[in-house]
PDB file of C-alpha atoms in Angstrom:
ATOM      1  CA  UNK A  15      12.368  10.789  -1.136  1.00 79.00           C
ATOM      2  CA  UNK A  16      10.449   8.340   1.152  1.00 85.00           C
ATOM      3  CA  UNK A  17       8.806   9.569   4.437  1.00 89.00           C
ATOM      4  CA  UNK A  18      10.570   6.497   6.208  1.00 96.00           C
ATOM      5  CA  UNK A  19      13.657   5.507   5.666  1.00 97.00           C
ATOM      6  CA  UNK A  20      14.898   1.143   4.720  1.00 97.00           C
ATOM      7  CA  UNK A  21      17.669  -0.664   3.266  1.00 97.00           C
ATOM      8  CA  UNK A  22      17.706  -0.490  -0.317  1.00 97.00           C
ATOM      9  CA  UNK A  23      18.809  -4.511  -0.365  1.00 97.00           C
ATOM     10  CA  UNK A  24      19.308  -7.376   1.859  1.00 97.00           C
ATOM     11  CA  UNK A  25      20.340 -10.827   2.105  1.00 96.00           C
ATOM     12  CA  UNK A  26      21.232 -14.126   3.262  1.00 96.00           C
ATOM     13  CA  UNK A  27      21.341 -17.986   3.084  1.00 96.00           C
ATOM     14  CA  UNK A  28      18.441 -19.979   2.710  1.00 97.00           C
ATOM     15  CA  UNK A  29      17.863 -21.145   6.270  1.00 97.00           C
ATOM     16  CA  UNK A  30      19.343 -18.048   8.120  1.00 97.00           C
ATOM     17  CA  UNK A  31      17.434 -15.093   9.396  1.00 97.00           C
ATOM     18  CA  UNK A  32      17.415 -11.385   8.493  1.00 98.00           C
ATOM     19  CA  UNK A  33      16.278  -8.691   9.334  1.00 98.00           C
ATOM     20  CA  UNK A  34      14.681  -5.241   7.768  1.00 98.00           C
ATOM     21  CA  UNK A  35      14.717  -1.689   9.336  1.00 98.00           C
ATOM     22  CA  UNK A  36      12.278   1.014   9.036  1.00 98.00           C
ATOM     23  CA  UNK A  37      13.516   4.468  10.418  1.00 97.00           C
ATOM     24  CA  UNK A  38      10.679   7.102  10.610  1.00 95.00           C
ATOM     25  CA  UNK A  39       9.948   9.611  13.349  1.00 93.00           C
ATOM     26  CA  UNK A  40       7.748  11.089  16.021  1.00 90.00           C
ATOM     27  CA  UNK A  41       4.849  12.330  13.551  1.00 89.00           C
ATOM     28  CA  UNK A  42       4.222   8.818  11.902  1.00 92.00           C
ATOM     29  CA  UNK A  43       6.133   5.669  13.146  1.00 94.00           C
ATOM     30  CA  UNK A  44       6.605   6.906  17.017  1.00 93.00           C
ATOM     31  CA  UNK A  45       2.281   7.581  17.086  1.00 91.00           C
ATOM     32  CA  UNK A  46       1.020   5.413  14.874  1.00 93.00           C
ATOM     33  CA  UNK A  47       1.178   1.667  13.873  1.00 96.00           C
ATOM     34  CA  UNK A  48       3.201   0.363  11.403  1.00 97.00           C
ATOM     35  CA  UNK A  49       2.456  -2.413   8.684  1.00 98.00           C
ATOM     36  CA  UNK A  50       4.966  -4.917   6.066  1.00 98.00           C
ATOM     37  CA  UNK A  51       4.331  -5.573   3.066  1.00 98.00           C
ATOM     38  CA  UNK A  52       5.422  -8.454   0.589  1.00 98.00           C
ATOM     39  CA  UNK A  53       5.618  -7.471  -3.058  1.00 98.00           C
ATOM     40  CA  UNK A  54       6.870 -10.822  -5.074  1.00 97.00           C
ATOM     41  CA  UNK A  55       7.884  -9.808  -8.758  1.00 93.00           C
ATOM     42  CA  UNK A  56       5.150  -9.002 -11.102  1.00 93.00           C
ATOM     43  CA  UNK A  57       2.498  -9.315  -8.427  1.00 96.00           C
ATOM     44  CA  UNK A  58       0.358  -6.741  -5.840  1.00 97.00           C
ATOM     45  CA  UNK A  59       1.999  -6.005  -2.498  1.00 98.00           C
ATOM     46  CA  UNK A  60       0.135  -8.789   0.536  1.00 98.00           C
ATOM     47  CA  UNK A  61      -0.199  -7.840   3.903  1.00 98.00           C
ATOM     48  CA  UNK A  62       2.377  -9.292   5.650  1.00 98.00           C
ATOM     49  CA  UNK A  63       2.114  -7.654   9.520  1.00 98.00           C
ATOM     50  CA  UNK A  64       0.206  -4.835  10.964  1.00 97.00           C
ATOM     51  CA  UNK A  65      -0.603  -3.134  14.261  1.00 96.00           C
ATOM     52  CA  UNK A  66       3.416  -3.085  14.513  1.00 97.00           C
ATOM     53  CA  UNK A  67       3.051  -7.207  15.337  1.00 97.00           C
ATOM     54  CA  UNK A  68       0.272  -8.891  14.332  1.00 97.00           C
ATOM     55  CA  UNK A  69       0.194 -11.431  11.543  1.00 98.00           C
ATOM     56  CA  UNK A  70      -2.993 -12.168   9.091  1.00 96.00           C
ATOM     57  CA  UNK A  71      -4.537 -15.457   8.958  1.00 96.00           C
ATOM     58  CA  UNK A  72      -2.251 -17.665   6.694  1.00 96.00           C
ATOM     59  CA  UNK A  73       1.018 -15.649   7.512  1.00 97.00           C
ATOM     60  CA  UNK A  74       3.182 -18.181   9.056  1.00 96.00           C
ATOM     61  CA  UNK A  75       5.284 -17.553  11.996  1.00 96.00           C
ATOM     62  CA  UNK A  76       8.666 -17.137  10.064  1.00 97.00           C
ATOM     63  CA  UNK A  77       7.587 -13.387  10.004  1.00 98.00           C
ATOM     64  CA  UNK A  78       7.601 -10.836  12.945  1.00 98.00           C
ATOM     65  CA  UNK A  79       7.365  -6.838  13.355  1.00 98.00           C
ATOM     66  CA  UNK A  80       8.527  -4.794  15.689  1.00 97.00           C
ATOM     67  CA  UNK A  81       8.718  -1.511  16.650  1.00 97.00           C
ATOM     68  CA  UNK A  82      10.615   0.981  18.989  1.00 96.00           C
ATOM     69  CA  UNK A  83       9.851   4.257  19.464  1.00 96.00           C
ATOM     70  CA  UNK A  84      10.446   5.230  15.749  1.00 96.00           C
ATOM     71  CA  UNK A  85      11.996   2.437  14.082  1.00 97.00           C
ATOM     72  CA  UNK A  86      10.791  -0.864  13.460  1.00 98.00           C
ATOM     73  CA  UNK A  87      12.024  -4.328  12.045  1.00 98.00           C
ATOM     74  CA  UNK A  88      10.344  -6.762  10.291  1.00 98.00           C
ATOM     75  CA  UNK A  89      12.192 -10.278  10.899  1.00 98.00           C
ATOM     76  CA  UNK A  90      12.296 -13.451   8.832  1.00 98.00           C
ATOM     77  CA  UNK A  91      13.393 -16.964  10.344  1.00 97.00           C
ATOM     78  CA  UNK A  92      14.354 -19.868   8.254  1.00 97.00           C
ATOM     79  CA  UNK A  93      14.775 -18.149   5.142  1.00 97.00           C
ATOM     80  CA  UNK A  94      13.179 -19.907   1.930  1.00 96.00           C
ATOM     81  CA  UNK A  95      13.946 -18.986  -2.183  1.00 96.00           C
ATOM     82  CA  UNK A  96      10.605 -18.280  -2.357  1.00 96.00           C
ATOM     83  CA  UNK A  97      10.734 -15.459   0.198  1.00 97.00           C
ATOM     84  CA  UNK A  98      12.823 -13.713  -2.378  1.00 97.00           C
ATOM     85  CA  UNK A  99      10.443 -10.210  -2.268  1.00 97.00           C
ATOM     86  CA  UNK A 100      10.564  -6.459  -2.029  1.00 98.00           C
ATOM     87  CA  UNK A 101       9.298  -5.763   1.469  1.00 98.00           C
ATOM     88  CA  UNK A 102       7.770  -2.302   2.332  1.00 98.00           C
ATOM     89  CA  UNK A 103       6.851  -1.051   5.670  1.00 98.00           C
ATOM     90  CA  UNK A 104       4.100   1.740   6.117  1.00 98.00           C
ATOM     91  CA  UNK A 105       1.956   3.417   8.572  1.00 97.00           C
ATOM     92  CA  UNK A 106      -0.697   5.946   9.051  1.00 94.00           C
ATOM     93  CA  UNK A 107       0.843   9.572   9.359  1.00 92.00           C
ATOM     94  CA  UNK A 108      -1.553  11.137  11.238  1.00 89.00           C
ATOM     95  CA  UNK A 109       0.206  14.557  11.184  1.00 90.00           C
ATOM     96  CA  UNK A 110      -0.551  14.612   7.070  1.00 91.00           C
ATOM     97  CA  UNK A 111      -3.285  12.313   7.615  1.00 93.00           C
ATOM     98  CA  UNK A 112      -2.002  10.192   4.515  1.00 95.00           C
ATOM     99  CA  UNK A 113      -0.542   6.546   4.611  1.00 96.00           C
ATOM    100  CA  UNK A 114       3.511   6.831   4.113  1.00 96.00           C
ATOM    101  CA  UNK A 115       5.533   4.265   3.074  1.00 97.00           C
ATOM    102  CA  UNK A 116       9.512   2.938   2.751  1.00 97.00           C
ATOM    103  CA  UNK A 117      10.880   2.932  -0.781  1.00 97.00           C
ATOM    104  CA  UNK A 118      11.412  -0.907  -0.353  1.00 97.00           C
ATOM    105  CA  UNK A 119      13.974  -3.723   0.677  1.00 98.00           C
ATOM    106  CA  UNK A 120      14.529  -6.033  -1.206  1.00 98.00           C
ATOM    107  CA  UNK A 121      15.677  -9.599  -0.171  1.00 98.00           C
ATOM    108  CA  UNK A 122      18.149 -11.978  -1.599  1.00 97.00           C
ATOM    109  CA  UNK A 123      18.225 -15.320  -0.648  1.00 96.00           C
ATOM    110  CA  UNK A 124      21.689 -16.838  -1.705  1.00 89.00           C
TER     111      UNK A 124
ATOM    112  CA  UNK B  16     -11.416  -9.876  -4.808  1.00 92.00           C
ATOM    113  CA  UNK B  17     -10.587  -6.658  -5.983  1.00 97.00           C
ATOM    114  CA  UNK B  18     -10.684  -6.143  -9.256  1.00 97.00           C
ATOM    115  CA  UNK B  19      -9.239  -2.698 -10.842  1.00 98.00           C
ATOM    116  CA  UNK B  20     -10.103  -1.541 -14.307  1.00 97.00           C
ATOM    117  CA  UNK B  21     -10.079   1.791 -16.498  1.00 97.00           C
ATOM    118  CA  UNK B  22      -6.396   2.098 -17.223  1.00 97.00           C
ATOM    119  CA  UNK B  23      -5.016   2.700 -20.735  1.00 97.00           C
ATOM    120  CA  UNK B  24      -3.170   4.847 -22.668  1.00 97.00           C
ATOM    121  CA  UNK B  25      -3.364   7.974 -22.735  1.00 97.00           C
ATOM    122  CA  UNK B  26      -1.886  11.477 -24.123  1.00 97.00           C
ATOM    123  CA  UNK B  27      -0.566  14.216 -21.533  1.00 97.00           C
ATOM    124  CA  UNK B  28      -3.340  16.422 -19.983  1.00 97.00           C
ATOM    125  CA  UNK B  29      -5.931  13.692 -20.420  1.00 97.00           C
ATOM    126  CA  UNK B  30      -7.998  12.235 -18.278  1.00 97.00           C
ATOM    127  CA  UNK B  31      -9.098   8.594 -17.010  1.00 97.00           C
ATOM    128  CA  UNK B  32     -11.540   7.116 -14.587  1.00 98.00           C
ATOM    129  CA  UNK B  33     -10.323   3.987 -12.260  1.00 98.00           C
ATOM    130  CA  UNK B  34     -12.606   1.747 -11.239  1.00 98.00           C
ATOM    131  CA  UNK B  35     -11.995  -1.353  -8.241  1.00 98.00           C
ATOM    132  CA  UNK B  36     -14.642  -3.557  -8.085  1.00 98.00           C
ATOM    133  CA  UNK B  37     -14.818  -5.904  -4.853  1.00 97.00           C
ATOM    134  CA  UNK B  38     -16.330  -9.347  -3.877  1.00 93.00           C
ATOM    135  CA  UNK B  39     -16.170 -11.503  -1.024  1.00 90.00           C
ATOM    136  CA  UNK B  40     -15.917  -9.201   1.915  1.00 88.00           C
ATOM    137  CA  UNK B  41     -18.648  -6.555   3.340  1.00 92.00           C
ATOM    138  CA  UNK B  42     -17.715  -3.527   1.323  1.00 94.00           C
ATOM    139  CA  UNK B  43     -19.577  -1.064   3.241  1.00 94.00           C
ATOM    140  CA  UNK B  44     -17.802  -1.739   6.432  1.00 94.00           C
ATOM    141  CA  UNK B  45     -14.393  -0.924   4.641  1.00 95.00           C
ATOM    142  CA  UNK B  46     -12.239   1.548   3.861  1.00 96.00           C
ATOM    143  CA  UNK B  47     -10.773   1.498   0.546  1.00 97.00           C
ATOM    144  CA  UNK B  48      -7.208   3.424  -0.561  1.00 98.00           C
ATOM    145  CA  UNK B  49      -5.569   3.659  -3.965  1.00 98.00           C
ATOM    146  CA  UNK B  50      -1.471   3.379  -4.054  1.00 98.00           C
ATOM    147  CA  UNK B  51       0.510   3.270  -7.197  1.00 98.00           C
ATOM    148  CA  UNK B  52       3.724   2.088  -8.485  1.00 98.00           C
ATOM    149  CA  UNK B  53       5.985   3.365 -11.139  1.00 97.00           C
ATOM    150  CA  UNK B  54       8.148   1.087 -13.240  1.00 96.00           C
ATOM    151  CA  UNK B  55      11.006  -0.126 -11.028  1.00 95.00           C
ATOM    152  CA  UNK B  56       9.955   2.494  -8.261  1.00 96.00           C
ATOM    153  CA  UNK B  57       8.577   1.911  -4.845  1.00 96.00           C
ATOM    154  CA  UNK B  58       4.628   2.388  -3.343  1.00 97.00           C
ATOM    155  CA  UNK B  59       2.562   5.736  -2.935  1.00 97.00           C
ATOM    156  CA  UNK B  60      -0.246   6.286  -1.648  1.00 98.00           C
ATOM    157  CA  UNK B  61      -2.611   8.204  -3.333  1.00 98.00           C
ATOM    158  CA  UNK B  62      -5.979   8.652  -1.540  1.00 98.00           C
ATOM    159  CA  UNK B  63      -8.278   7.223   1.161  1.00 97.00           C
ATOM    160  CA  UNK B  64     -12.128   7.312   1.324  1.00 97.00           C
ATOM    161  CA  UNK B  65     -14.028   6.339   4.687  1.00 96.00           C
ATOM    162  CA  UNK B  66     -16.702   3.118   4.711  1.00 95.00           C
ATOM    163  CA  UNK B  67     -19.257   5.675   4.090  1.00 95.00           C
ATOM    164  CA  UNK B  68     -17.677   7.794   1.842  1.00 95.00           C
ATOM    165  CA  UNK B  69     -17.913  10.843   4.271  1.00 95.00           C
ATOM    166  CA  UNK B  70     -14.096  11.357   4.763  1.00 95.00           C
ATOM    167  CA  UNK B  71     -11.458  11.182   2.026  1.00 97.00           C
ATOM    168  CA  UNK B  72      -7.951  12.431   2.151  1.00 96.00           C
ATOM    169  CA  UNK B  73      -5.332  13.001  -0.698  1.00 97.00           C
ATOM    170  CA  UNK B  74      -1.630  12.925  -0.947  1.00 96.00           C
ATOM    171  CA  UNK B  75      -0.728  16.286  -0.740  1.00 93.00           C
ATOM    172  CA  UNK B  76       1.043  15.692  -3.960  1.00 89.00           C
ATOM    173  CA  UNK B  77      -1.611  15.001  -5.872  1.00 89.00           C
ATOM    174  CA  UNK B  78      -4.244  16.618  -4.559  1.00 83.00           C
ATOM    175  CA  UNK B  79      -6.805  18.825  -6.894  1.00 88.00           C
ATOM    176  CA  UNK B  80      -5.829  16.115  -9.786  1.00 95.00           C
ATOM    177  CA  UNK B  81      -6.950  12.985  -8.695  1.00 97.00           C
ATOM    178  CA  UNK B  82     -10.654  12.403  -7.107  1.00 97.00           C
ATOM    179  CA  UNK B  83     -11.612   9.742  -4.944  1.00 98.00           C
ATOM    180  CA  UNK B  84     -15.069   8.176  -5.194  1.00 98.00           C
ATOM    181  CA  UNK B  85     -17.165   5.236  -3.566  1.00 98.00           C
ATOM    182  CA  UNK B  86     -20.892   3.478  -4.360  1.00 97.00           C
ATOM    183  CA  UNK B  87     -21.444   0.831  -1.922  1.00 96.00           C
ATOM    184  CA  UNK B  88     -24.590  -0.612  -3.466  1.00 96.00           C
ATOM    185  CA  UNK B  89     -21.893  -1.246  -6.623  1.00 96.00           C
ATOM    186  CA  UNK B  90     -19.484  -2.596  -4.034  1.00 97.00           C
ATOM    187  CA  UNK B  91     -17.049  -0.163  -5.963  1.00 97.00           C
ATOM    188  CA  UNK B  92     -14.420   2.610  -5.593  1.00 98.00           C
ATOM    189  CA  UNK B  93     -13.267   4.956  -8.275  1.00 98.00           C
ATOM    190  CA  UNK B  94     -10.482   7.250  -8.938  1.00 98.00           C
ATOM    191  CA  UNK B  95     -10.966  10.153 -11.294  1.00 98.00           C
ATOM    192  CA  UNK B  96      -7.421  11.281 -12.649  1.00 97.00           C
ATOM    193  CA  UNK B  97      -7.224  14.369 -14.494  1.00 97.00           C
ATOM    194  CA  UNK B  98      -4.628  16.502 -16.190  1.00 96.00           C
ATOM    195  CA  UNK B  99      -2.697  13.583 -16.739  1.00 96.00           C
ATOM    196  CA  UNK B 100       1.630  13.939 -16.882  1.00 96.00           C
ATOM    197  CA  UNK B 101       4.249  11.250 -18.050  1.00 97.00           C
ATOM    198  CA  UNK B 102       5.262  11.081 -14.069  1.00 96.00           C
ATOM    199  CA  UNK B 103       1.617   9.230 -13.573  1.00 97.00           C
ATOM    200  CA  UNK B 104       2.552   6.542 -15.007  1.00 98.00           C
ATOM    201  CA  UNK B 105       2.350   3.906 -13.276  1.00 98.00           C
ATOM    202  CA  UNK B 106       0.468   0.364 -11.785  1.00 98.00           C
ATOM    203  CA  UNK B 107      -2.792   1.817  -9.911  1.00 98.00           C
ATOM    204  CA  UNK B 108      -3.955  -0.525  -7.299  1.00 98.00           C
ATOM    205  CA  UNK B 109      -6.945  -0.350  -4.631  1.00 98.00           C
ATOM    206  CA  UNK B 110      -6.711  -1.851  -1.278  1.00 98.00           C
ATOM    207  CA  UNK B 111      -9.378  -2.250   0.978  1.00 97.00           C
ATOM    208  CA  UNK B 112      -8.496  -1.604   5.254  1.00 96.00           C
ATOM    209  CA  UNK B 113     -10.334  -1.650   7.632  1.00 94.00           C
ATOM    210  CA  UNK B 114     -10.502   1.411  10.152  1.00 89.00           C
ATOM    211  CA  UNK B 115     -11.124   1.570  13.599  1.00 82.00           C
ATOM    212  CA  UNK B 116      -7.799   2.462  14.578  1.00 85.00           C
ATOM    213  CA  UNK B 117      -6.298   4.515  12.125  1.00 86.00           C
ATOM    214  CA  UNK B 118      -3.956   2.491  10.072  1.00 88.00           C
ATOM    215  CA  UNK B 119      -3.776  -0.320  12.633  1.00 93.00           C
ATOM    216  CA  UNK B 120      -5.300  -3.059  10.321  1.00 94.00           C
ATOM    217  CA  UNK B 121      -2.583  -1.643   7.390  1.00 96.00           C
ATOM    218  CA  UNK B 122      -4.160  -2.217   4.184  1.00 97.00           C
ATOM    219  CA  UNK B 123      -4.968  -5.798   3.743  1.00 95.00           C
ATOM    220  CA  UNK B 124      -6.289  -7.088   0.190  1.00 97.00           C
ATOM    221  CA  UNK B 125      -4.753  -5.408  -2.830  1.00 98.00           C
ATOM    222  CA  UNK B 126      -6.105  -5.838  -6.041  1.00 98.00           C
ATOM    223  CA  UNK B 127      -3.331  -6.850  -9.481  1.00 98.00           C
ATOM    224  CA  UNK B 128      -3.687  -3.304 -10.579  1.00 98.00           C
ATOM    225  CA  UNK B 129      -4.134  -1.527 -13.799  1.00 98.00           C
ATOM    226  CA  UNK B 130      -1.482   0.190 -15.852  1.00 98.00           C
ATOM    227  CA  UNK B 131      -1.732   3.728 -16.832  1.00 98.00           C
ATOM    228  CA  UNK B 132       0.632   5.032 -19.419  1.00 98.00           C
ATOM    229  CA  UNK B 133       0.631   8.891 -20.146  1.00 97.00           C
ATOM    230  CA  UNK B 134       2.249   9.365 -23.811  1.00 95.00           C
ATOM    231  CA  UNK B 135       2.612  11.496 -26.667  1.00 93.00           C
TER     232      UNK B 135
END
């Protein structure tokens, strides 16, 4: 059982938006910062958004992160085929001092 | 630019040493964490060792099985795994973050991986 808590699946059309929650609580998501991660099939999760926000160099701006006291959302604008990914979100726990992560979304794009 | 290594086969109760070999960044000013991923299953993280190699912490999981293990002038990170059961196996990956802010920078290169497979 996952520390923090997503969707086991979404989806939508190629164009639309969507969106993916990550429930957690007061010991990890509410203190601490929370990252997404893009795992395409048969390849390594990429850092996709951290300090809750922020994207990495090369990231476009289709994808933004969230967060709200202990939930955050990782959105994607004009959805592509190629987005078509299981999508993690994680943070620091500083209460077990370990990183924690979802058990993974992933996303259908019809 | 990280590059894992080490995995194989191997029978129940044995033992294997990981090795993630990096290029292209400053090692020594990173952090360095090993997740892993059974077939069809999610992420977990196993371990994190400091830029230095002065603080490492465990899942609490795994802990007293696996060992976590840097050598800066190698620009490497290891991961002893001992006592080996069918439940480790799994894709082992490193992934180097950078720390200032606990977890703020998230991890941010992964290397492919290396498969372990614990069999009789």
């Amino acid at each position: 059982q996952s520390v923090l808590t997503q969707p086991p699946s979404v989806s939508a059309a190629p164009g639309q938006k969507v969106t993916i929650s990550c429930s957690g609580s007061s010991s990890n998501i509410g203190n601490d910062y929370v990252s997404w991660y893009q795992q395409l099939p048969g390849t390594a999760p990429k850092l996709l958004i951290y300090g809750n926000n922020k994207r990495p160099s090369g990231i476009p701006d289709r994808f933004s992160g969230s967060k709200s006291g202990t939930s955050a959302t990782l959105g994607i604008t004009g959805l592509q085929t190629r987005d078509e990914a299981d999508y993690y979100c994680g943070t620091w726990d500083s209460s077990r001092s370990a990183w924690v992560f979802g058990a993974g979304t992933k996303l259908t794009v019809l | 630019q990280l590059v894992e290594s080490g995995g194989g086969w191997v029978q129940p109760g044995g033992s294997l040493r990981l090795s993630c070999v990096v290029s292209g960044f400053s090692f020594s000013n990173y952090g360095m964490n090993w997740v892993r991923q059974a077939p069809g299953k999610g992420l977990e993280w196993i371990s994190y060792i400091s830029s230095s190699g002065s603080s490492t912490f465990y899942a609490d999981s795994l802990r007293g099985r696996f060992t976590i293990s840097r050598d800066n002038a190698k620009k490497s990170v290891y991961l002893q795994v001992n006592s080996l059961r069918a439940e480790d196996t799994a894709v082992y990956h490193c992934a180097s973050e950078f720390r200032g802010t606990p977890g703020y920078f998230g991890l941010d290169v992964w290397g492919p991986g290396t498969t372990v497979t614990v069999s009789s």
